[in-house]
Structure formats: C-alpha cells, structure tokens
Coordinates of C-alpha atoms and ligand atoms in Angstrom, one line a residue:
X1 CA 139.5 108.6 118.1
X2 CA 138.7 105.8 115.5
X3 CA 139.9 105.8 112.4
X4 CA 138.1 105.9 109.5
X5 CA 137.7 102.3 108.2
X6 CA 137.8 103.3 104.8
X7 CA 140.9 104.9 105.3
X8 CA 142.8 106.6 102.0
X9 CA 140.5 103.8 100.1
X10 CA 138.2 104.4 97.7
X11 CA 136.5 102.1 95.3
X12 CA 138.5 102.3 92.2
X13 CA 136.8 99.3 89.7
X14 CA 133.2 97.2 90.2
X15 CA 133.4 94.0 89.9
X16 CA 132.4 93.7 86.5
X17 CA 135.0 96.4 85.1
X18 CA 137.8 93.6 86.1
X19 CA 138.7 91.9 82.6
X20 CA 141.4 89.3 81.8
X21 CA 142.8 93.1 80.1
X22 CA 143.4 94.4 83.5
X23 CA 146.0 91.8 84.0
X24 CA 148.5 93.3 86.5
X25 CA 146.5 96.7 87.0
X26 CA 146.1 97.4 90.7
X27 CA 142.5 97.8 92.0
X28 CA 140.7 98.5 95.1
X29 CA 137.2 96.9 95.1
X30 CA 134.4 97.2 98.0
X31 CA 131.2 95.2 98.4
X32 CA 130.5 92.0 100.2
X33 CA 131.8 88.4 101.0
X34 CA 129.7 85.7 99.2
X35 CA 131.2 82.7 99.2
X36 CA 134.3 81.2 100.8
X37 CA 136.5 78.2 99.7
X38 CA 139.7 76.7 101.6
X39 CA 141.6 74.4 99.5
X40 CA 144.5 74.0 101.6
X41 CA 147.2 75.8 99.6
X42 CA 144.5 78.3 98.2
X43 CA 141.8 80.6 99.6
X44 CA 138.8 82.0 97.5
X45 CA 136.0 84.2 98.2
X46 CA 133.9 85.9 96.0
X47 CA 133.0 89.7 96.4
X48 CA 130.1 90.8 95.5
X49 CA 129.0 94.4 94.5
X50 CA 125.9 96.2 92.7
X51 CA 127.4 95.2 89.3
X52 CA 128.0 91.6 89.5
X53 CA 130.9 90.4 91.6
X54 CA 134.4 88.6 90.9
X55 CA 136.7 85.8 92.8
X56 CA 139.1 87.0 95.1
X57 CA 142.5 84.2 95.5
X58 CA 144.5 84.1 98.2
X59 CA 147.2 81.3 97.3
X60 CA 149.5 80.6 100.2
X61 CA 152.4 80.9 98.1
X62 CA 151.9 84.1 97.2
X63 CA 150.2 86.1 99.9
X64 CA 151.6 87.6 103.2
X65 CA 150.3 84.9 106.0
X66 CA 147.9 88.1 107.5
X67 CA 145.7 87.9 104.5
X68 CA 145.4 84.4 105.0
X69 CA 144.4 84.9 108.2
X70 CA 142.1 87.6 107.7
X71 CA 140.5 85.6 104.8
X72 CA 139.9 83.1 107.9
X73 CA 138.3 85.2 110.2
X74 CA 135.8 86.7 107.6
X75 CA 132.1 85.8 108.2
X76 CA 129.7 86.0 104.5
X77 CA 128.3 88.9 103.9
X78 CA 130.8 91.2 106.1
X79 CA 131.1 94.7 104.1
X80 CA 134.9 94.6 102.9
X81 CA 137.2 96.4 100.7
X82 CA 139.9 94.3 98.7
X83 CA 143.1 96.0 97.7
X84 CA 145.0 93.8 94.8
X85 CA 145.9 93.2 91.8
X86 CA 143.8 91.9 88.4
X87 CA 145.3 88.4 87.5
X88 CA 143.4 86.4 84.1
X89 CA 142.8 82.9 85.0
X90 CA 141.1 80.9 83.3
X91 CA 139.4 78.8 85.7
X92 CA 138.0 81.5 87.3
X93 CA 134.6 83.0 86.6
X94 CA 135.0 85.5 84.1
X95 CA 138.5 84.1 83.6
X96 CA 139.8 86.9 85.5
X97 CA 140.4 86.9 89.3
X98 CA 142.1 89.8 91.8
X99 CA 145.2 88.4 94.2
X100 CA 144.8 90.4 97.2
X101 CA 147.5 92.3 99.4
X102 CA 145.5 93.7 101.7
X103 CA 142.1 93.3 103.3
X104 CA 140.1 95.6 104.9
X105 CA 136.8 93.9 107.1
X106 CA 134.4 97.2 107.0
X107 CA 132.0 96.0 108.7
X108 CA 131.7 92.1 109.7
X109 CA 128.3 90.1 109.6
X110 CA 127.2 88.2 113.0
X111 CA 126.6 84.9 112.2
X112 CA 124.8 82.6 111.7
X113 CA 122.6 84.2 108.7
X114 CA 118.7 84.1 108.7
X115 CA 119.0 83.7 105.0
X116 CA 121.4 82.7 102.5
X117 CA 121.7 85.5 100.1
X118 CA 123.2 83.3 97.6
X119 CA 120.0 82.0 96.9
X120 CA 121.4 77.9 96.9
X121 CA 119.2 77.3 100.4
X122 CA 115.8 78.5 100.1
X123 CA 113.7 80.3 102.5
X124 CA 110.0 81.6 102.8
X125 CA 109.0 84.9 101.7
X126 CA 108.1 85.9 105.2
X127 CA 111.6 84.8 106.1
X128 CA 112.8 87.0 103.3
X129 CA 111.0 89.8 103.8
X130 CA 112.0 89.8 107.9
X131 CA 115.8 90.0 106.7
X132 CA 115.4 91.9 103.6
X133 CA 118.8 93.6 103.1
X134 CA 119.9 90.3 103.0
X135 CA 117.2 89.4 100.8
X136 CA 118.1 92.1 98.1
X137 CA 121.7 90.6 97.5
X138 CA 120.0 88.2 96.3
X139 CA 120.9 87.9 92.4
X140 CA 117.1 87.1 92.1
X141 CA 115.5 89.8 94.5
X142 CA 118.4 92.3 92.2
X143 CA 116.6 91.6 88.9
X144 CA 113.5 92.4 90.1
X145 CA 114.2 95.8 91.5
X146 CA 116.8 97.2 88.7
X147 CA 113.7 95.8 86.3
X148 CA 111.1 98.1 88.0
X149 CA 113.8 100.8 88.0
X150 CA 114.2 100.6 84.6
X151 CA 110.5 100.5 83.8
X152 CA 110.0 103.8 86.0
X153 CA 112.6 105.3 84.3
X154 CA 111.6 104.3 80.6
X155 CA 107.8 105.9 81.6
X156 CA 109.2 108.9 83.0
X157 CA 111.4 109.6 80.3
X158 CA 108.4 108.8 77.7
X159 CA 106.2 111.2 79.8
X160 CA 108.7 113.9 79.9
X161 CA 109.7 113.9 76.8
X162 CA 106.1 114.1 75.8
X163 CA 105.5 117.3 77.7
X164 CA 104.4 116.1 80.8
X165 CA 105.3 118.6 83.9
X166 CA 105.9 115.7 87.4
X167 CA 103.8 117.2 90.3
X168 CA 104.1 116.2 93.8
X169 CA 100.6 116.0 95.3
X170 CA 99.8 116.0 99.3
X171 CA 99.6 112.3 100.8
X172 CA 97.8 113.5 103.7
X173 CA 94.1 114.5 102.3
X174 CA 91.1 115.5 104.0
X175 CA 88.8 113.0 101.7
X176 CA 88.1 110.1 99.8
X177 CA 89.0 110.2 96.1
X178 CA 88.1 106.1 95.2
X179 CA 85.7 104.2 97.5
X180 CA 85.3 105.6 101.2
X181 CA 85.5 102.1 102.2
X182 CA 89.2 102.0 102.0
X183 CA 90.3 104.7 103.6
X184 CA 93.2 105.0 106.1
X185 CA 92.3 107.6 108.7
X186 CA 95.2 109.4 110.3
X187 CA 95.3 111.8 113.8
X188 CA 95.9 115.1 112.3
X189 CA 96.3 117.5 115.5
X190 CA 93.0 118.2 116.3
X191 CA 90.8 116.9 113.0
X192 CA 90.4 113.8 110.8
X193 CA 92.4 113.3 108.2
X194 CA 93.2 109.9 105.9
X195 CA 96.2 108.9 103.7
X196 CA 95.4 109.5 100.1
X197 CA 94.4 107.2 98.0
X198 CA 95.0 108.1 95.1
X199 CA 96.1 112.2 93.1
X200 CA 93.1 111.8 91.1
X201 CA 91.4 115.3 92.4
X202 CA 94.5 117.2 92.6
X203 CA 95.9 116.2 89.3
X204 CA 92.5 116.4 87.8
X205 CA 92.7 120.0 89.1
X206 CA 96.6 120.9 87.9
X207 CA 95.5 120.2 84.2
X208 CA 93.9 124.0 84.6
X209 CA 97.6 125.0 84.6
X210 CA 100.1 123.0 83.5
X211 CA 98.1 120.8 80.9
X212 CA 99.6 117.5 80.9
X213 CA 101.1 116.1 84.1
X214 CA 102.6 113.0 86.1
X215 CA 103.0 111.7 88.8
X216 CA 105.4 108.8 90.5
X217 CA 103.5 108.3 94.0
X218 CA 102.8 106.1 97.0
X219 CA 98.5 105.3 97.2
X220 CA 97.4 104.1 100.6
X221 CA 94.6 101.3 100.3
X222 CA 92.9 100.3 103.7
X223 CA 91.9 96.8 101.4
X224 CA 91.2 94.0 103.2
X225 CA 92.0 91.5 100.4
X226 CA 94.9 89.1 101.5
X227 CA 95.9 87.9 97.9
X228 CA 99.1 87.8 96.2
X229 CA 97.9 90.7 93.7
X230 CA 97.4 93.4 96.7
X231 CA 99.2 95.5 98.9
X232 CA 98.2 98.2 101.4
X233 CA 100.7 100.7 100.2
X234 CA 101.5 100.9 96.5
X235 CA 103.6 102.8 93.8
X236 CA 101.4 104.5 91.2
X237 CA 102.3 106.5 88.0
X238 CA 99.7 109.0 87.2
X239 CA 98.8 111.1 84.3
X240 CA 96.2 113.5 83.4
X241 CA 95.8 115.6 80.4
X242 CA 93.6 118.6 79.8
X243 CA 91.5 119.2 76.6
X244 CA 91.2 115.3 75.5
X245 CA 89.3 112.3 76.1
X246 CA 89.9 108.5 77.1
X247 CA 90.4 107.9 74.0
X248 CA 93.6 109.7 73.6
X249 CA 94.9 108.9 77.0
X250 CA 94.3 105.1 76.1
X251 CA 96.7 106.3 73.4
X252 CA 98.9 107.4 75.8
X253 CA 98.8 104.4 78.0
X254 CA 99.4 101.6 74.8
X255 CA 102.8 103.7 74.1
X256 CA 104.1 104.1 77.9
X257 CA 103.4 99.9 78.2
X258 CA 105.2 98.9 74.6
X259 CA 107.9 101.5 75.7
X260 CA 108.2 99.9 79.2
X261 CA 108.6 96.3 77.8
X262 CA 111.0 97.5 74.9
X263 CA 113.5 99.2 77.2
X264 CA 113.3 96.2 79.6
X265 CA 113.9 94.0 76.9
X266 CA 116.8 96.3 75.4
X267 CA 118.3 96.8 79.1
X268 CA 117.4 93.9 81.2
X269 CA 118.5 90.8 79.3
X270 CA 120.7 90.2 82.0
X271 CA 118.1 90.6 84.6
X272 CA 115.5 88.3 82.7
X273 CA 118.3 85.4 82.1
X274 CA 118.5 85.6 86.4
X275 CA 114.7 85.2 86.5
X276 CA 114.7 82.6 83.2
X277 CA 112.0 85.7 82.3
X278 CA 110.9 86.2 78.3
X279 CA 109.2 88.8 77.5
X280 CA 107.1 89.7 74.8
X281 CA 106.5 93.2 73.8
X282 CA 102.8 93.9 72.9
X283 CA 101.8 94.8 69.8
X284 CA 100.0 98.4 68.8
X285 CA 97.2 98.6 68.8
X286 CA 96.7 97.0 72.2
X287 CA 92.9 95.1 72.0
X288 CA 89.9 97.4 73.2
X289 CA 87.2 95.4 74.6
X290 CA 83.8 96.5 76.3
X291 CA 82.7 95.6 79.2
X292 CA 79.7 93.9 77.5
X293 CA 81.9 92.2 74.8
X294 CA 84.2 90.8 78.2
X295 CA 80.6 89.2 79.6
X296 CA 79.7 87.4 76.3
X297 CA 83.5 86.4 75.8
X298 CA 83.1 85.1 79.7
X299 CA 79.9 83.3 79.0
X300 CA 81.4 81.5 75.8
X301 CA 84.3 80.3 78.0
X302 CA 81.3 79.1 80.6
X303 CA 82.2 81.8 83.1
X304 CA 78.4 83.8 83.2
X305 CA 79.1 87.2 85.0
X306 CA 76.0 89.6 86.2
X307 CA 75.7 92.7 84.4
X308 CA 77.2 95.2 86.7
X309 CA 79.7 92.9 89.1
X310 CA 83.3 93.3 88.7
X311 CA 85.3 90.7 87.4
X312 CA 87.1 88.2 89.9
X313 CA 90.8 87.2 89.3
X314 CA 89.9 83.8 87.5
X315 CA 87.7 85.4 85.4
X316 CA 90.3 87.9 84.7
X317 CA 92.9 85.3 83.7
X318 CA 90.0 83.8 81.7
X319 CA 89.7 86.7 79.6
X320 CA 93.7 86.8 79.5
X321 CA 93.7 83.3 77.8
X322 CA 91.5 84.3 75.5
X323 CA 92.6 87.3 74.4
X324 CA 96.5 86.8 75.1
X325 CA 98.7 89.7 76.9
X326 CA 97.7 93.0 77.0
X327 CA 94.0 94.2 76.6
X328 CA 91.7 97.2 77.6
X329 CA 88.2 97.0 78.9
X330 CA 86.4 99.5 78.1
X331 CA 83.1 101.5 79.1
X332 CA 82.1 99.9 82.7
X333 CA 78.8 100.3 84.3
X334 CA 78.7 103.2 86.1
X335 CA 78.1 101.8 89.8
X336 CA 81.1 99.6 89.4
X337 CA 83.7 103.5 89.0
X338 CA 84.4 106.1 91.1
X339 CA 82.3 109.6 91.1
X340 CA 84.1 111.6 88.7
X341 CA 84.3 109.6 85.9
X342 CA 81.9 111.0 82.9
X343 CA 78.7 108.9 82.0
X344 CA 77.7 107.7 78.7
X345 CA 75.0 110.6 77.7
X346 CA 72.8 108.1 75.7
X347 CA 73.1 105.5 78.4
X348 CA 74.5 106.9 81.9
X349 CA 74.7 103.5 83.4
X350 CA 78.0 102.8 81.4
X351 CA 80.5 105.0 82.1
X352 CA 83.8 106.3 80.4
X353 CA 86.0 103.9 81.8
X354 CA 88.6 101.8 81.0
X355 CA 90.9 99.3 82.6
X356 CA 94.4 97.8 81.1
X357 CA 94.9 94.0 81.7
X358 CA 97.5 91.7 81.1
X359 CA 97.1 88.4 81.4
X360 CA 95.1 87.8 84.8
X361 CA 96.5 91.2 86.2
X362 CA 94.5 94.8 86.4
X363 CA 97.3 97.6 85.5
X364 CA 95.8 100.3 85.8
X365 CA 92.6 102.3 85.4
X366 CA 91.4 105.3 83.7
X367 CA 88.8 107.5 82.0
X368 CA 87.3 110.7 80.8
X369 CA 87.0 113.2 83.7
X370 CA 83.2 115.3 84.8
X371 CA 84.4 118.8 84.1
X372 CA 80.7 120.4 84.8
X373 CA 80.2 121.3 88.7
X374 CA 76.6 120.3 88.7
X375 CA 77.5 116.7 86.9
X376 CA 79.8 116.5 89.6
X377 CA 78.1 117.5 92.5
X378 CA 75.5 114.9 91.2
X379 CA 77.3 111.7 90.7
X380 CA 79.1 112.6 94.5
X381 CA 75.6 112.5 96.2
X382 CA 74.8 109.6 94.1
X383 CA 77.7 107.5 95.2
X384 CA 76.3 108.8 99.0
X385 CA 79.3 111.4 99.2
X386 CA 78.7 115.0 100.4
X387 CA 79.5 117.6 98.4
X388 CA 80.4 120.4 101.3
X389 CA 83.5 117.8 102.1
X390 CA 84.8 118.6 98.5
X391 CA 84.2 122.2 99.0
X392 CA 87.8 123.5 97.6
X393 CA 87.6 120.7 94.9
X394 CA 84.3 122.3 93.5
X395 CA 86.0 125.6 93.2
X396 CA 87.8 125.1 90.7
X397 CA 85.1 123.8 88.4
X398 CA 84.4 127.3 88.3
X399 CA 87.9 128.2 87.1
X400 CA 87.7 127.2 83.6
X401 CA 88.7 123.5 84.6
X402 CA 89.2 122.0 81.3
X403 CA 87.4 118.8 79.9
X404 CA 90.1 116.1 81.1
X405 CA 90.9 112.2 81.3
X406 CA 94.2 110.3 82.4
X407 CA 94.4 107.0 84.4
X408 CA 97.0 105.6 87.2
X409 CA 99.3 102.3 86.7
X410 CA 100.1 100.5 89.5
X411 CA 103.9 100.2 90.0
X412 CA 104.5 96.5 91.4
X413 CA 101.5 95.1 89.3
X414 CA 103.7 95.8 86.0
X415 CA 107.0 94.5 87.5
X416 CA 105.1 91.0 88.5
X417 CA 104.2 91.3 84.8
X418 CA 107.7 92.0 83.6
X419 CA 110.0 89.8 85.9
X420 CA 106.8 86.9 86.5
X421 CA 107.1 87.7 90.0
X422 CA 104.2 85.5 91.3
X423 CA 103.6 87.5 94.5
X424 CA 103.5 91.0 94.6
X425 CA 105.4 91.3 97.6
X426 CA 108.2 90.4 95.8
X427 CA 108.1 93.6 94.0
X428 CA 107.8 95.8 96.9
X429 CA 111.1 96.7 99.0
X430 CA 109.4 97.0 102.1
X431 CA 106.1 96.2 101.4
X432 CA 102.7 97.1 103.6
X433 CA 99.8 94.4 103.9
X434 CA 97.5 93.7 106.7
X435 CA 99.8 91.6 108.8
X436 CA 102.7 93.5 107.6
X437 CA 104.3 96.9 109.0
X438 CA 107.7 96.2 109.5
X439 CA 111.0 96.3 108.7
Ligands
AMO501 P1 92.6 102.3 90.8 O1 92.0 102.3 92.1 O2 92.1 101.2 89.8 O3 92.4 103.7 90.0 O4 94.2 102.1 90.9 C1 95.0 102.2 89.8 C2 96.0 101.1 89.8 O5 96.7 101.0 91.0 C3 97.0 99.6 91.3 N1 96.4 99.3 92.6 C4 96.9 98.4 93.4 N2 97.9 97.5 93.3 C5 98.2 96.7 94.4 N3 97.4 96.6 95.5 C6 96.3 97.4 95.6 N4 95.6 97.4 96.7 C7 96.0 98.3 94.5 N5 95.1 99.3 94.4 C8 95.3 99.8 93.2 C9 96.4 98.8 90.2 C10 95.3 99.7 89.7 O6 95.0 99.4 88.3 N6 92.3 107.3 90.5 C11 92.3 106.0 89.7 C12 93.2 106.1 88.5 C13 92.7 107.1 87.5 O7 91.5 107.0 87.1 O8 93.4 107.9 87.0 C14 92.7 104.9 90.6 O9 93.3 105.0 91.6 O10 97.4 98.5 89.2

C-alpha cells in the first residue's frame, strides 16, 4: 500500500502568519514552489500559499545534504509541504524566512510550464485560460477572484440582512424569459427544453410567498456577440420584491453597489495595490437619467441615436464620460425590454425600466413587474410569444401575485468595474464564449 504523502503533517501556519516573532517556533507549511535560487553555499525557494507566501533557505552549512538535494530535484509549482523552523532575516522578504529540515514533494509539476505563474513572462489570455490553474496562482488572476468574492459576499450579506430569503430556481426551463433569440436549447428525454436565461418568472412568482428574495445564479445566453463585455454563461444576482415599485428597488440597487465598492475598498487594498486598481466609491444618490435625456446628452456630444435603438458600447462610454461613474437610465421604449415589464399608462411606448451603468459598462437591468394576467398575456403576444407556453406562469396571476419589481446584476461585469479587468474573461474562472467550452 502507499502511504499517505501527507503523512502525520498538517499545515500548522500560512505563509503570512510567519513573522520575524516566530523566530525559532517550528512550523509545517504546505503550498507550492515559486521560485528557486542556487547560490552556491545557499538554496532559496519561495512557497507559495492562498495567503501570500514566504522564502524558504536551505544554507549548506546548516542543512542535512538530503534537503539540498531535494531542494535540487524540485520542479516550480510541485505541491510541497515544508517542515522547519521560523528564522528573522532581514534580507528576506518580510524579514522573516523558514530553514527547512525536512521536505516533502506532494505532488511534483512536469515541466516545462505552459505559463509562468509568477507573472514576470507574459502569456495570451487564451494561453492563460488553456492552463488555468496555473493561471490562478497568479498574484494578478488572485486579486481578481478574492475581489469578486468579496463583492458577492458584501451583496449577500446586505441582501440578507435586509430580509431577503436566497432561492434556488431551476436552470433547465421549458421557455424563454428575455429574447427567444438567445436561447440555448437542450435534449430533455423526449421534449425541448433550453437553459434558463435568466429567474425573472420564477422569482417574479416567489414574491407571492416569501416577499423579498435573491438569488446568486448562472444565466445561459446563446449571444453571438464576440466582444470583451460578453460571455455565454454568466453569474447574476437577482432580487425581486413584492408590494413596491422600480423606484424602490433602484433604492435597493444604489445601496448594494456603494456597499460593494466600500467593502472592497475596506477589504481588498491589498488586492487593488496587485492590480495598481483605485477605486472610487459612488456617491448616493446615484444619477437617474431617461432614456430621452441619454439621446439629447448623446446628440450634444455629436453621437445622434434613433429614438428606440439601444445604445452601442461607444455610446455608452460616451454617456460614462459625461456623466462620470455610476448612472441609471431610466424609462426605455418599450420595444427595446422584455414582456413583463409594466408600460407607462399615459404613454405605453416607454416602459418602467431601468438600467445601471458605470462608465462604458451595463450592470444590470431592472423594472416594475405586469402583475395583471390580461396585461400580461398582451404584451407576450405582442413581443410574438404564445401565451399557452407560459401556461403555469399565468396561474399564478390568479393567486394574488403581488404588484412587484427587482432587477439582476451581472456578476463579472462589476468585478471588471472593481479590479479594471479589461476583458471579461478575466473575471470568469472557466468562462463560456462561442469558441470556448473547455477546460
Ligand atoms: P439582462 O438581460 O439585462 O436582464 O441581464 C442582467 C445583467 O446580466 C449581465 N449580462 C451579461 N453579462 C455578460 N455577458 C452577457 N452575455 C450578459 N447578459 C447579461 C449584465 C446585465 O445587465 N431578467 C432581467 C433582469 C431583471 O429585470 O430583473 C435580465 O436578465 O450585467
């Protein structure tokens, strides 16, 4: 039988928990093998772990000649745990270093390397993203992902403690919920069914129960844009409140994005040095712009959009120079949203809509909610869809289904906000796009 390569050993310290104060305290650290210096009388490497990492120094004078050798035979990035003892040096980074007396190769990387995860030699992003574990050692790649952890954290905690119940709604739907155009069908035994797109109708329906809920979700989009702004599978936080209208939920939105950046800002500064990343938090209340006030700011800046298209993404970073960070747009033509949001009664070509932009980005979408089952049935057969496919939805309109709004951020738009990620990929672990399905 093998033994177990761990052995007795456990991790005792991180990296980072190894101060100058530890001097002479035994440790047993575990993570990987960065970067590895022969001086002749002295061998370094550097481990690396989730925290940060710290220099390992093997000088000949003071080691057993089998750590030397081991230190020799290690390839970077082989999974190993070090057993030693804290020393403070000065010259070392963090002026504290560990001298090893024993060393135990976990698992050993083949070489040579696709990538450098040390960052120093560049490589492509599709390079990166073919070798991705590799990829997220990266001190850069790290930032971005504990800053979107963070930022999911500091919305679920707002949403929570604001009495918001998390659902968990199906992924495998039977029809569209946004435009039928981006669908991704799916064989489902015997019948048709797609990937969702979006919990719009089942959250719109679980505000008859629970009131105010969330949810942390993937959204499959069969786009066909190839830009740097989409993906084909995406995170989305949703909300949807019963008993108020855009209005409020706008509300809702302008805290959950000042409450995002502030807790980034409070718990990332280490993150944001990596990624030489300021942010600024925005400022309540977040501007509200309409759709027709966007046009005539447009048209001033020499940009002239029809009434009733949608705005590209240079006109979009147009209106973010003008207006500077964060903004809402507010009350879109109807034709441009999807079937259940609730038209203007005095006008019902402009609906009760809203996006949030920042800078040249769309974050998320939103608006008041058709609670009447006629209104609804007549905006579906408007926008060509049939109303027997959203049989079971309809029910409930006869349920008391309250009068209801909430809206959906997208996940990996934010973080390139946050960490000025400048392709969206690089926000995504794994991401999906049209040429992309693996790793
Ligand atoms: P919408 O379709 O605008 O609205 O999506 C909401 C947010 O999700 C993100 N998003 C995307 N991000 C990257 N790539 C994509 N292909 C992509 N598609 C969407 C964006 C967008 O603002 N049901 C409504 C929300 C609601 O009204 O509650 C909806 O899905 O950040």
């Amino acid at each position: 039988m093998k033994p177990d390569p761990l052995g007795d050993w456990r991790r005792t310290h991180f990296s980072t928990e190894i101060v100058p104060e530890l001097s002479g305290e035994e440790a047993v650290l575990m993570g990987w093998v960065t970067d590895i210096r022969d001086l002749g009388g002295i061998k370094f490497f550097i481990l690396q772990d989730i925290r940060g990492s710290i220099q390992v120094t093997a000088p000949k004078s003071k080691v057993d000649p089998e750590i030397l050798d081991k230190i020799n035979s290690i390839s970077k990035e082989s999974a190993v745990g070090v057993k030693g003892k804290a020393r403070a040096e000065e010259q070392a980074p963090r002026g504290v270093e560990i001298i090893p007396s024993e060393i135990r190769v976990l698992n050993p990387a083949k070489i040579p390397l696709p990538l450098d995860p040390t960052g120093h030699q560049k490589a492509d992003l599709d390079t990166r993203l073919n070798s991705r574990l590799l990829d997220l050692r990266r001190p850069k790649s790290q930032a971005i992902f504990k800053i979107k952890h963070a930022a999911c954290q500091a919305i679920r905690e707002y949403l929570i403690s604001n009495g918001f119940i998390e659902i968990h709604t199906p992924k495998i739907v039977r029809s569209a919920t946004e435009t039928g155009a981006t669908l991704f069908p799916i064989s489902y035994f015997e019948r048709e069914a797609f990937l969702s797109q979006s919990p719009q109708l089942y959250k719109e329906v679980l505000t008859g129960c629970f009131d105010k809920v969330f949810e942390f979700g993937p959204i499959f989009r069969a786009e066909e844009h190839d830009t740097r702004y989409h993906l084909n599978e995406v995170l989305s936080a949703d909300i949807e409140v019963a008993f108020v209208t855009k209005e409020d939920v706008m509300g809702v939105l302008e805290d959950v994005l000042v409450e995002v950046f502030k807790k980034v800002k409070q718990k990332c500064s280490e993150e944001l040095k990596v990624l030489e990343k300021e942010i600024d938090v925005p400022e309540k209340p977040i501007p509200r712009i309409t759709y027709d006030e966007a046009l005539d700011k447009l048209e001033e800046a020499g940009k002239r959009v029809r009434w009733g298209e949608d705005f590209s993404i240079p006109e979009q970073r147009e209106l973010g120079n003008i207006i500077n960070g964060a903004y809402f747009v507010n009350d879109w033509p109807a034709d441009l949203k999807p079937f259940y949001i609730m038209a203007h009664k005095e006008n019902p070509k402009l609906s009760h809509a809203f996006d949030l932009l920042y800078d040249e980005i769309e974050l998320a979408s939103g608006g008041t909610r058709v609670h009447q089952k006629e209104v609804l049935i007549k905006q579906l057969k408007n926008k060509g869809l049939s109303p027997k496919q959203f049989k079971y939805h309809l029910k409930n309109f006869e349920w008391g289904l309250p009068p209801h709004s909430g809206w959906g951020l997208g996940i990996e738009r934010l973080t390139m906000a946050l960490t000025g990620a400048r392709n969206i990929r690089e926000c995504v672990l794994f991401p999906r796009d049209q040429k992309r399905l693996t790793p």
